[in-house]
Amino acid sequence: MKGKRNTAARLAAAMTIALAATACSNDGYAPALTDPQEMCNPKLVGYSQQVTVNGTDTYSCMVEFAKNADDTTKMDMKIVGISPDKTEWNATVTTVPAEGCVRFAGTDSTDNYRLSVEGTWTPPANGETYATVRAACRIERRGSFPALGRKLTFPFTDGWANTYVSGMDEVEYEGQKYSASMAVDSAMTYIARQLARDYEALELCFNQDGTLTVGLRGHGAPQAEPWMTFKYWLDGNTVTVEIDDEQAAKVENDWFGEMDALWWEPLFAGSYGRNTLVLKFNQQRDYMSMLLCGHDFSAAMRMYSKGNGTRMADPRGSKWVKIAARAMNDDWIVTCKSEPLAN
């Protein structure tokens, strides 16, 4: 019996080898496996490749592959266009030749992110110029950003914001000269008082899924009312908030209100046709400072001075907002201090 079983096993093995040989023969039935080395051809790189992120968002990206110096079965993959801040996303991927395409998968980690990616690379078909890449990415926020997973609360009180003067000591308004720093400090105080008529504080929650929840807490309310939820991207302590067109319109309507006729200034400037707002955060002992700086904030002050700033409950506030709008340029920095952080 044992001899018969050995004979049967040998026959089965021989049949398997014969079938494999038939499948790999040149009789027209063998599948054509795509050589992964084709992925490194720069002439086949397209700028409109489809990349999905966390199963919900799809971006048009540039995707490049290069040979990995240490392992011939792997490629170095670069993706540009996932985030609106021109960040290059990189991963080392394993490649598997398949019929008509190459399958790839890999991971990478940085101080702020953990990236996982998988997908296919397909060479150009007849009449096409570029290869086609379909990539699914999973991005998780991680690491050293102090506000990650925490709630930051900024109360609308006098002194909630301080300014750093740059380039202008004095500003002239209606024939009088004012301290530029005092003008901006005063404007921020009156804006806080105007907001405090309805709300106690602004709350920001940086979630690990890459969303920033913004809320406004009413007087005596146990928690904030949600205002909007944005996507955000990290680069150290710099946060790029991504704002879609509908959200941008809501920001302008809620913050500025109706402005003087025919007056408008671009507020959000981003890459790849996406609206962005750049914020910087610093941790100082037990609280966080949020820095509002550059063109975005100086433009916002000018727009506010033409809209809701003209309709403040205290007329002195409208005056200081107008003076501040004249004083501010793209080099100004306004710092808002949060309440103490919870452990």
PDB file of N, CA and C in Angstrom, residues 222-309:
ATOM      1  N   PRO A 222     -22.948  73.474  28.327  1.00  0.00           N
ATOM      2  CA  PRO A 222     -21.948  72.465  28.736  1.00  0.00           C
ATOM      3  C   PRO A 222     -20.971  72.109  27.635  1.00  0.00           C
ATOM      4  N   GLN A 223     -21.361  72.318  26.391  1.00  0.00           N
ATOM      5  CA  GLN A 223     -20.476  72.010  25.281  1.00  0.00           C
ATOM      6  C   GLN A 223     -20.767  72.932  24.102  1.00  0.00           C
ATOM      7  N   ALA A 224     -19.848  72.960  23.172  1.00  0.00           N
ATOM      8  CA  ALA A 224     -19.964  73.876  22.042  1.00  0.00           C
ATOM      9  C   ALA A 224     -20.965  73.369  21.007  1.00  0.00           C
ATOM     10  N   GLU A 225     -21.543  74.307  20.283  1.00  0.00           N
ATOM     11  CA  GLU A 225     -22.375  73.967  19.135  1.00  0.00           C
ATOM     12  C   GLU A 225     -21.449  73.794  17.923  1.00  0.00           C
ATOM     13  N   PRO A 226     -21.567  72.695  17.187  1.00  0.00           N
ATOM     14  CA  PRO A 226     -20.715  72.520  16.006  1.00  0.00           C
ATOM     15  C   PRO A 226     -20.967  73.630  14.990  1.00  0.00           C
ATOM     16  N   TRP A 227     -19.911  74.193  14.478  1.00  0.00           N
ATOM     17  CA  TRP A 227     -20.023  75.207  13.426  1.00  0.00           C
ATOM     18  C   TRP A 227     -19.681  74.604  12.074  1.00  0.00           C
ATOM     19  N   MET A 228     -18.458  74.044  11.965  1.00  0.00           N
ATOM     20  CA  MET A 228     -18.060  73.372  10.731  1.00  0.00           C
ATOM     21  C   MET A 228     -16.954  72.367  11.030  1.00  0.00           C
ATOM     22  N   THR A 229     -16.802  71.413  10.114  1.00  0.00           N
ATOM     23  CA  THR A 229     -15.723  70.429  10.194  1.00  0.00           C
ATOM     24  C   THR A 229     -14.907  70.509   8.917  1.00  0.00           C
ATOM     25  N   PHE A 230     -13.598  70.675   9.087  1.00  0.00           N
ATOM     26  CA  PHE A 230     -12.688  70.819   7.957  1.00  0.00           C
ATOM     27  C   PHE A 230     -11.693  69.649   7.933  1.00  0.00           C
ATOM     28  N   LYS A 231     -11.016  69.480   6.820  1.00  0.00           N
ATOM     29  CA  LYS A 231      -9.843  68.616   6.771  1.00  0.00           C
ATOM     30  C   LYS A 231      -8.631  69.453   7.187  1.00  0.00           C
ATOM     31  N   TYR A 232      -7.642  68.788   7.762  1.00  0.00           N
ATOM     32  CA  TYR A 232      -6.413  69.517   8.073  1.00  0.00           C
ATOM     33  C   TYR A 232      -5.208  68.633   7.779  1.00  0.00           C
ATOM     34  N   TRP A 233      -4.068  69.313   7.560  1.00  0.00           N
ATOM     35  CA  TRP A 233      -2.814  68.638   7.222  1.00  0.00           C
ATOM     36  C   TRP A 233      -1.714  69.218   8.099  1.00  0.00           C
ATOM     37  N   LEU A 234      -0.803  68.364   8.574  1.00  0.00           N
ATOM     38  CA  LEU A 234       0.227  68.768   9.523  1.00  0.00           C
ATOM     39  C   LEU A 234       1.598  68.831   8.870  1.00  0.00           C
ATOM     40  N   ASP A 235       2.364  69.828   9.292  1.00  0.00           N
ATOM     41  CA  ASP A 235       3.782  69.901   8.977  1.00  0.00           C
ATOM     42  C   ASP A 235       4.459  70.492  10.206  1.00  0.00           C
ATOM     43  N   GLY A 236       4.873  69.618  11.116  1.00  0.00           N
ATOM     44  CA  GLY A 236       5.367  70.102  12.402  1.00  0.00           C
ATOM     45  C   GLY A 236       4.220  70.738  13.182  1.00  0.00           C
ATOM     46  N   ASN A 237       4.389  71.990  13.604  1.00  0.00           N
ATOM     47  CA  ASN A 237       3.329  72.715  14.306  1.00  0.00           C
ATOM     48  C   ASN A 237       2.547  73.642  13.378  1.00  0.00           C
ATOM     49  N   THR A 238       2.753  73.491  12.080  1.00  0.00           N
ATOM     50  CA  THR A 238       1.983  74.258  11.104  1.00  0.00           C
ATOM     51  C   THR A 238       0.802  73.416  10.633  1.00  0.00           C
ATOM     52  N   VAL A 239      -0.383  73.985  10.670  1.00  0.00           N
ATOM     53  CA  VAL A 239      -1.604  73.296  10.267  1.00  0.00           C
ATOM     54  C   VAL A 239      -2.167  73.989   9.030  1.00  0.00           C
ATOM     55  N   THR A 240      -2.347  73.225   7.973  1.00  0.00           N
ATOM     56  CA  THR A 240      -3.014  73.738   6.779  1.00  0.00           C
ATOM     57  C   THR A 240      -4.446  73.228   6.798  1.00  0.00           C
ATOM     58  N   VAL A 241      -5.389  74.142   6.960  1.00  0.00           N
ATOM     59  CA  VAL A 241      -6.810  73.795   6.994  1.00  0.00           C
ATOM     60  C   VAL A 241      -7.342  73.856   5.569  1.00  0.00           C
ATOM     61  N   GLU A 242      -7.948  72.759   5.116  1.00  0.00           N
ATOM     62  CA  GLU A 242      -8.497  72.692   3.764  1.00  0.00           C
ATOM     63  C   GLU A 242      -9.984  73.031   3.811  1.00  0.00           C
ATOM     64  N   ILE A 243     -10.397  73.957   2.950  1.00  0.00           N
ATOM     65  CA  ILE A 243     -11.757  74.498   2.982  1.00  0.00           C
ATOM     66  C   ILE A 243     -12.363  74.363   1.594  1.00  0.00           C
ATOM     67  N   ASP A 244     -13.464  73.625   1.487  1.00  0.00           N
ATOM     68  CA  ASP A 244     -14.077  73.497   0.161  1.00  0.00           C
ATOM     69  C   ASP A 244     -14.865  74.761  -0.172  1.00  0.00           C
ATOM     70  N   ASP A 245     -15.352  74.844  -1.404  1.00  0.00           N
ATOM     71  CA  ASP A 245     -15.995  76.082  -1.857  1.00  0.00           C
ATOM     72  C   ASP A 245     -17.229  76.426  -1.034  1.00  0.00           C
ATOM     73  N   GLU A 246     -18.014  75.417  -0.676  1.00  0.00           N
ATOM     74  CA  GLU A 246     -19.220  75.662   0.122  1.00  0.00           C
ATOM     75  C   GLU A 246     -18.851  76.179   1.507  1.00  0.00           C
ATOM     76  N   GLN A 247     -17.806  75.594   2.101  1.00  0.00           N
ATOM     77  CA  GLN A 247     -17.373  76.045   3.413  1.00  0.00           C
ATOM     78  C   GLN A 247     -16.791  77.453   3.341  1.00  0.00           C
ATOM     79  N   ALA A 248     -16.050  77.757   2.265  1.00  0.00           N
ATOM     80  CA  ALA A 248     -15.478  79.092   2.102  1.00  0.00           C
ATOM     81  C   ALA A 248     -16.580  80.150   2.052  1.00  0.00           C
ATOM     82  N   ALA A 249     -17.672  79.836   1.353  1.00  0.00           N
ATOM     83  CA  ALA A 249     -18.790  80.772   1.290  1.00  0.00           C
ATOM     84  C   ALA A 249     -19.418  80.975   2.669  1.00  0.00           C
ATOM     85  N   LYS A 250     -19.508  79.897   3.460  1.00  0.00           N
ATOM     86  CA  LYS A 250     -20.077  80.006   4.806  1.00  0.00           C
ATOM     87  C   LYS A 250     -19.169  80.827   5.717  1.00  0.00           C
ATOM     88  N   VAL A 251     -17.848  80.608   5.612  1.00  0.00           N
ATOM     89  CA  VAL A 251     -16.910  81.413   6.406  1.00  0.00           C
ATOM     90  C   VAL A 251     -17.103  82.890   6.101  1.00  0.00           C
ATOM     91  N   GLU A 252     -17.175  83.222   4.830  1.00  0.00           N
ATOM     92  CA  GLU A 252     -17.325  84.627   4.451  1.00  0.00           C
ATOM     93  C   GLU A 252     -18.672  85.190   4.907  1.00  0.00           C
ATOM     94  N   ASN A 253     -19.752  84.409   4.749  1.00  0.00           N
ATOM     95  CA  ASN A 253     -21.071  84.909   5.146  1.00  0.00           C
ATOM     96  C   ASN A 253     -21.179  85.077   6.661  1.00  0.00           C
ATOM     97  N   ASP A 254     -20.691  84.077   7.422  1.00  0.00           N
ATOM     98  CA  ASP A 254     -20.829  84.129   8.876  1.00  0.00           C
ATOM     99  C   ASP A 254     -19.888  85.150   9.505  1.00  0.00           C
ATOM    100  N   TRP A 255     -18.666  85.241   8.984  1.00  0.00           N
ATOM    101  CA  TRP A 255     -17.672  86.110   9.609  1.00  0.00           C
ATOM    102  C   TRP A 255     -17.799  87.554   9.124  1.00  0.00           C
ATOM    103  N   PHE A 256     -17.938  87.735   7.809  1.00  0.00           N
ATOM    104  CA  PHE A 256     -17.921  89.085   7.266  1.00  0.00           C
ATOM    105  C   PHE A 256     -19.309  89.680   7.076  1.00  0.00           C
ATOM    106  N   GLY A 257     -20.303  88.837   6.811  1.00  0.00           N
ATOM    107  CA  GLY A 257     -21.627  89.366   6.523  1.00  0.00           C
ATOM    108  C   GLY A 257     -21.629  90.134   5.209  1.00  0.00           C
ATOM    109  N   GLU A 258     -22.628  90.962   5.010  1.00  0.00           N
ATOM    110  CA  GLU A 258     -22.731  91.749   3.781  1.00  0.00           C
ATOM    111  C   GLU A 258     -21.682  92.850   3.787  1.00  0.00           C
ATOM    112  N   MET A 259     -20.885  92.906   2.724  1.00  0.00           N
ATOM    113  CA  MET A 259     -19.825  93.903   2.642  1.00  0.00           C
ATOM    114  C   MET A 259     -20.248  95.058   1.753  1.00  0.00           C
ATOM    115  N   ASP A 260     -19.438  96.125   1.774  1.00  0.00           N
ATOM    116  CA  ASP A 260     -19.688  97.252   0.884  1.00  0.00           C
ATOM    117  C   ASP A 260     -19.802  96.756  -0.547  1.00  0.00           C
ATOM    118  N   ALA A 261     -20.713  97.357  -1.272  1.00  0.00           N
ATOM    119  CA  ALA A 261     -20.960  96.932  -2.645  1.00  0.00           C
ATOM    120  C   ALA A 261     -19.675  96.965  -3.469  1.00  0.00           C
ATOM    121  N   LEU A 262     -19.501  95.944  -4.281  1.00  0.00           N
ATOM    122  CA  LEU A 262     -18.387  95.821  -5.221  1.00  0.00           C
ATOM    123  C   LEU A 262     -17.025  95.702  -4.533  1.00  0.00           C
ATOM    124  N   TRP A 263     -17.004  95.375  -3.229  1.00  0.00           N
ATOM    125  CA  TRP A 263     -15.708  95.238  -2.544  1.00  0.00           C
ATOM    126  C   TRP A 263     -15.539  93.800  -2.111  1.00  0.00           C
ATOM    127  N   TRP A 264     -14.453  93.191  -2.569  1.00  0.00           N
ATOM    128  CA  TRP A 264     -14.157  91.818  -2.167  1.00  0.00           C
ATOM    129  C   TRP A 264     -12.673  91.570  -2.385  1.00  0.00           C
ATOM    130  N   GLU A 265     -12.063  90.751  -1.558  1.00  0.00           N
ATOM    131  CA  GLU A 265     -10.640  90.438  -1.664  1.00  0.00           C
ATOM    132  C   GLU A 265     -10.462  88.930  -1.507  1.00  0.00           C
ATOM    133  N   PRO A 266      -9.624  88.307  -2.348  1.00  0.00           N
ATOM    134  CA  PRO A 266      -9.403  86.867  -2.183  1.00  0.00           C
ATOM    135  C   PRO A 266      -8.855  86.562  -0.790  1.00  0.00           C
ATOM    136  N   LEU A 267      -9.454  85.591  -0.138  1.00  0.00           N
ATOM    137  CA  LEU A 267      -9.062  85.282   1.233  1.00  0.00           C
ATOM    138  C   LEU A 267      -8.233  84.009   1.315  1.00  0.00           C
ATOM    139  N   PHE A 268      -8.686  82.950   0.679  1.00  0.00           N
ATOM    140  CA  PHE A 268      -8.020  81.658   0.793  1.00  0.00           C
ATOM    141  C   PHE A 268      -7.180  81.403  -0.459  1.00  0.00           C
ATOM    142  N   ALA A 269      -5.939  81.039  -0.255  1.00  0.00           N
ATOM    143  CA  ALA A 269      -5.047  80.753  -1.382  1.00  0.00           C
ATOM    144  C   ALA A 269      -4.403  79.397  -1.157  1.00  0.00           C
ATOM    145  N   GLY A 270      -4.675  78.435  -2.040  1.00  0.00           N
ATOM    146  CA  GLY A 270      -4.123  77.100  -1.876  1.00  0.00           C
ATOM    147  C   GLY A 270      -3.596  76.550  -3.180  1.00  0.00           C
ATOM    148  N   SER A 271      -3.004  75.369  -3.116  1.00  0.00           N
ATOM    149  CA  SER A 271      -2.473  74.715  -4.304  1.00  0.00           C
ATOM    150  C   SER A 271      -3.507  73.750  -4.885  1.00  0.00           C
ATOM    151  N   TYR A 272      -3.324  73.417  -6.154  1.00  0.00           N
ATOM    152  CA  TYR A 272      -4.186  72.448  -6.836  1.00  0.00           C
ATOM    153  C   TYR A 272      -5.656  72.874  -6.817  1.00  0.00           C
ATOM    154  N   GLY A 273      -5.907  74.191  -6.816  1.00  0.00           N
ATOM    155  CA  GLY A 273      -7.271  74.688  -6.865  1.00  0.00           C
ATOM    156  C   GLY A 273      -8.062  74.482  -5.595  1.00  0.00           C
ATOM    157  N   ARG A 274      -7.376  74.239  -4.476  1.00  0.00           N
ATOM    158  CA  ARG A 274      -8.072  74.000  -3.205  1.00  0.00           C
ATOM    159  C   ARG A 274      -7.836  75.172  -2.249  1.00  0.00           C
ATOM    160  N   ASN A 275      -8.892  75.563  -1.515  1.00  0.00           N
ATOM    161  CA  ASN A 275      -8.823  76.681  -0.584  1.00  0.00           C
ATOM    162  C   ASN A 275      -8.136  76.240   0.700  1.00  0.00           C
ATOM    163  N   THR A 276      -7.238  77.067   1.219  1.00  0.00           N
ATOM    164  CA  THR A 276      -6.544  76.717   2.450  1.00  0.00           C
ATOM    165  C   THR A 276      -6.432  77.922   3.380  1.00  0.00           C
ATOM    166  N   LEU A 277      -6.262  77.625   4.657  1.00  0.00           N
ATOM    167  CA  LEU A 277      -5.959  78.619   5.680  1.00  0.00           C
ATOM    168  C   LEU A 277      -4.831  78.034   6.527  1.00  0.00           C
ATOM    169  N   VAL A 278      -3.727  78.758   6.650  1.00  0.00           N
ATOM    170  CA  VAL A 278      -2.553  78.249   7.361  1.00  0.00           C
ATOM    171  C   VAL A 278      -2.515  78.836   8.775  1.00  0.00           C
ATOM    172  N   LEU A 279      -2.415  77.958   9.775  1.00  0.00           N
ATOM    173  CA  LEU A 279      -2.321  78.349  11.179  1.00  0.00           C
ATOM    174  C   LEU A 279      -1.058  77.737  11.773  1.00  0.00           C
ATOM    175  N   LYS A 280      -0.501  78.426  12.759  1.00  0.00           N
ATOM    176  CA  LYS A 280       0.656  77.887  13.470  1.00  0.00           C
ATOM    177  C   LYS A 280       0.310  77.789  14.954  1.00  0.00           C
ATOM    178  N   PHE A 281       0.819  76.738  15.604  1.00  0.00           N
ATOM    179  CA  PHE A 281       0.532  76.502  17.019  1.00  0.00           C
ATOM    180  C   PHE A 281       1.839  76.289  17.779  1.00  0.00           C
ATOM    181  N   ASN A 282       1.900  76.867  18.966  1.00  0.00           N
ATOM    182  CA  ASN A 282       3.039  76.654  19.862  1.00  0.00           C
ATOM    183  C   ASN A 282       2.516  76.265  21.236  1.00  0.00           C
ATOM    184  N   GLN A 283       3.176  75.297  21.858  1.00  0.00           N
ATOM    185  CA  GLN A 283       2.810  74.932  23.231  1.00  0.00           C
ATOM    186  C   GLN A 283       3.718  75.683  24.195  1.00  0.00           C
ATOM    187  N   GLN A 284       3.088  76.353  25.159  1.00  0.00           N
ATOM    188  CA  GLN A 284       3.817  77.121  26.160  1.00  0.00           C
ATOM    189  C   GLN A 284       3.301  76.716  27.534  1.00  0.00           C
ATOM    190  N   ARG A 285       4.096  75.953  28.242  1.00  0.00           N
ATOM    191  CA  ARG A 285       3.705  75.372  29.525  1.00  0.00           C
ATOM    192  C   ARG A 285       2.401  74.595  29.379  1.00  0.00           C
ATOM    193  N   ASP A 286       1.319  75.050  29.980  1.00  0.00           N
ATOM    194  CA  ASP A 286       0.089  74.256  29.994  1.00  0.00           C
ATOM    195  C   ASP A 286      -0.965  74.766  29.020  1.00  0.00           C
ATOM    196  N   TYR A 287      -0.589  75.614  28.065  1.00  0.00           N
ATOM    197  CA  TYR A 287      -1.585  76.115  27.117  1.00  0.00           C
ATOM    198  C   TYR A 287      -0.975  76.168  25.718  1.00  0.00           C
ATOM    199  N   MET A 288      -1.846  76.393  24.723  1.00  0.00           N
ATOM    200  CA  MET A 288      -1.413  76.497  23.336  1.00  0.00           C
ATOM    201  C   MET A 288      -1.659  77.905  22.827  1.00  0.00           C
ATOM    202  N   SER A 289      -0.739  78.378  21.989  1.00  0.00           N
ATOM    203  CA  SER A 289      -0.920  79.647  21.298  1.00  0.00           C
ATOM    204  C   SER A 289      -1.210  79.370  19.832  1.00  0.00           C
ATOM    205  N   MET A 290      -2.229  80.035  19.294  1.00  0.00           N
ATOM    206  CA  MET A 290      -2.568  79.929  17.882  1.00  0.00           C
ATOM    207  C   MET A 290      -2.136  81.223  17.203  1.00  0.00           C
ATOM    208  N   LEU A 291      -1.286  81.089  16.181  1.00  0.00           N
ATOM    209  CA  LEU A 291      -0.768  82.255  15.486  1.00  0.00           C
ATOM    210  C   LEU A 291      -1.518  82.455  14.178  1.00  0.00           C
ATOM    211  N   LEU A 292      -2.109  83.645  14.034  1.00  0.00           N
ATOM    212  CA  LEU A 292      -2.789  84.042  12.809  1.00  0.00           C
ATOM    213  C   LEU A 292      -1.846  85.009  12.096  1.00  0.00           C
ATOM    214  N   CYS A 293      -1.422  84.669  10.894  1.00  0.00           N
ATOM    215  CA  CYS A 293      -0.392  85.488  10.268  1.00  0.00           C
ATOM    216  C   CYS A 293      -0.523  85.449   8.753  1.00  0.00           C
ATOM    217  N   GLY A 294       0.214  86.346   8.133  1.00  0.00           N
ATOM    218  CA  GLY A 294       0.295  86.349   6.685  1.00  0.00           C
ATOM    219  C   GLY A 294      -0.907  86.973   6.001  1.00  0.00           C
ATOM    220  N   HIS A 295      -0.976  86.730   4.703  1.00  0.00           N
ATOM    221  CA  HIS A 295      -2.009  87.361   3.872  1.00  0.00           C
ATOM    222  C   HIS A 295      -3.418  87.001   4.325  1.00  0.00           C
ATOM    223  N   ASP A 296      -3.639  85.730   4.692  1.00  0.00           N
ATOM    224  CA  ASP A 296      -4.991  85.297   5.039  1.00  0.00           C
ATOM    225  C   ASP A 296      -5.595  86.171   6.123  1.00  0.00           C
ATOM    226  N   PHE A 297      -4.839  86.423   7.186  1.00  0.00           N
ATOM    227  CA  PHE A 297      -5.430  87.154   8.305  1.00  0.00           C
ATOM    228  C   PHE A 297      -5.516  88.649   8.030  1.00  0.00           C
ATOM    229  N   SER A 298      -4.509  89.235   7.375  1.00  0.00           N
ATOM    230  CA  SER A 298      -4.605  90.657   7.064  1.00  0.00           C
ATOM    231  C   SER A 298      -5.754  90.914   6.093  1.00  0.00           C
ATOM    232  N   ALA A 299      -5.967  89.998   5.134  1.00  0.00           N
ATOM    233  CA  ALA A 299      -7.101  90.136   4.220  1.00  0.00           C
ATOM    234  C   ALA A 299      -8.421  89.988   4.971  1.00  0.00           C
ATOM    235  N   ALA A 300      -8.462  89.057   5.940  1.00  0.00           N
ATOM    236  CA  ALA A 300      -9.681  88.859   6.721  1.00  0.00           C
ATOM    237  C   ALA A 300     -10.039  90.117   7.508  1.00  0.00           C
ATOM    238  N   MET A 301      -9.040  90.778   8.073  1.00  0.00           N
ATOM    239  CA  MET A 301      -9.327  92.008   8.813  1.00  0.00           C
ATOM    240  C   MET A 301      -9.854  93.097   7.886  1.00  0.00           C
ATOM    241  N   ARG A 302      -9.300  93.199   6.699  1.00  0.00           N
ATOM    242  CA  ARG A 302      -9.799  94.206   5.750  1.00  0.00           C
ATOM    243  C   ARG A 302     -11.235  93.898   5.334  1.00  0.00           C
ATOM    244  N   MET A 303     -11.528  92.628   5.097  1.00  0.00           N
ATOM    245  CA  MET A 303     -12.892  92.261   4.711  1.00  0.00           C
ATOM    246  C   MET A 303     -13.866  92.486   5.864  1.00  0.00           C
ATOM    247  N   TYR A 304     -13.432  92.156   7.086  1.00  0.00           N
ATOM    248  CA  TYR A 304     -14.300  92.371   8.257  1.00  0.00           C
ATOM    249  C   TYR A 304     -14.616  93.849   8.420  1.00  0.00           C
ATOM    250  N   SER A 305     -13.621  94.701   8.130  1.00  0.00           N
ATOM    251  CA  SER A 305     -13.833  96.149   8.278  1.00  0.00           C
ATOM    252  C   SER A 305     -14.844  96.687   7.279  1.00  0.00           C
ATOM    253  N   LYS A 306     -15.068  95.923   6.194  1.00  0.00           N
ATOM    254  CA  LYS A 306     -16.037  96.349   5.175  1.00  0.00           C
ATOM    255  C   LYS A 306     -17.412  95.717   5.380  1.00  0.00           C
ATOM    256  N   GLY A 307     -17.490  94.725   6.284  1.00  0.00           N
ATOM    257  CA  GLY A 307     -18.755  94.028   6.486  1.00  0.00           C
ATOM    258  C   GLY A 307     -19.257  94.172   7.901  1.00  0.00           C
ATOM    259  N   ASN A 308     -19.212  93.059   8.662  1.00  0.00           N
ATOM    260  CA  ASN A 308     -19.749  93.080  10.026  1.00  0.00           C
ATOM    261  C   ASN A 308     -19.051  94.091  10.919  1.00  0.00           C
ATOM    262  N   GLY A 309     -17.809  94.439  10.579  1.00  0.00           N
ATOM    263  CA  GLY A 309     -17.099  95.437  11.367  1.00  0.00           C
ATOM    264  C   GLY A 309     -17.744  96.802  11.345  1.00  0.00           C
TER     265      GLY A 309
END
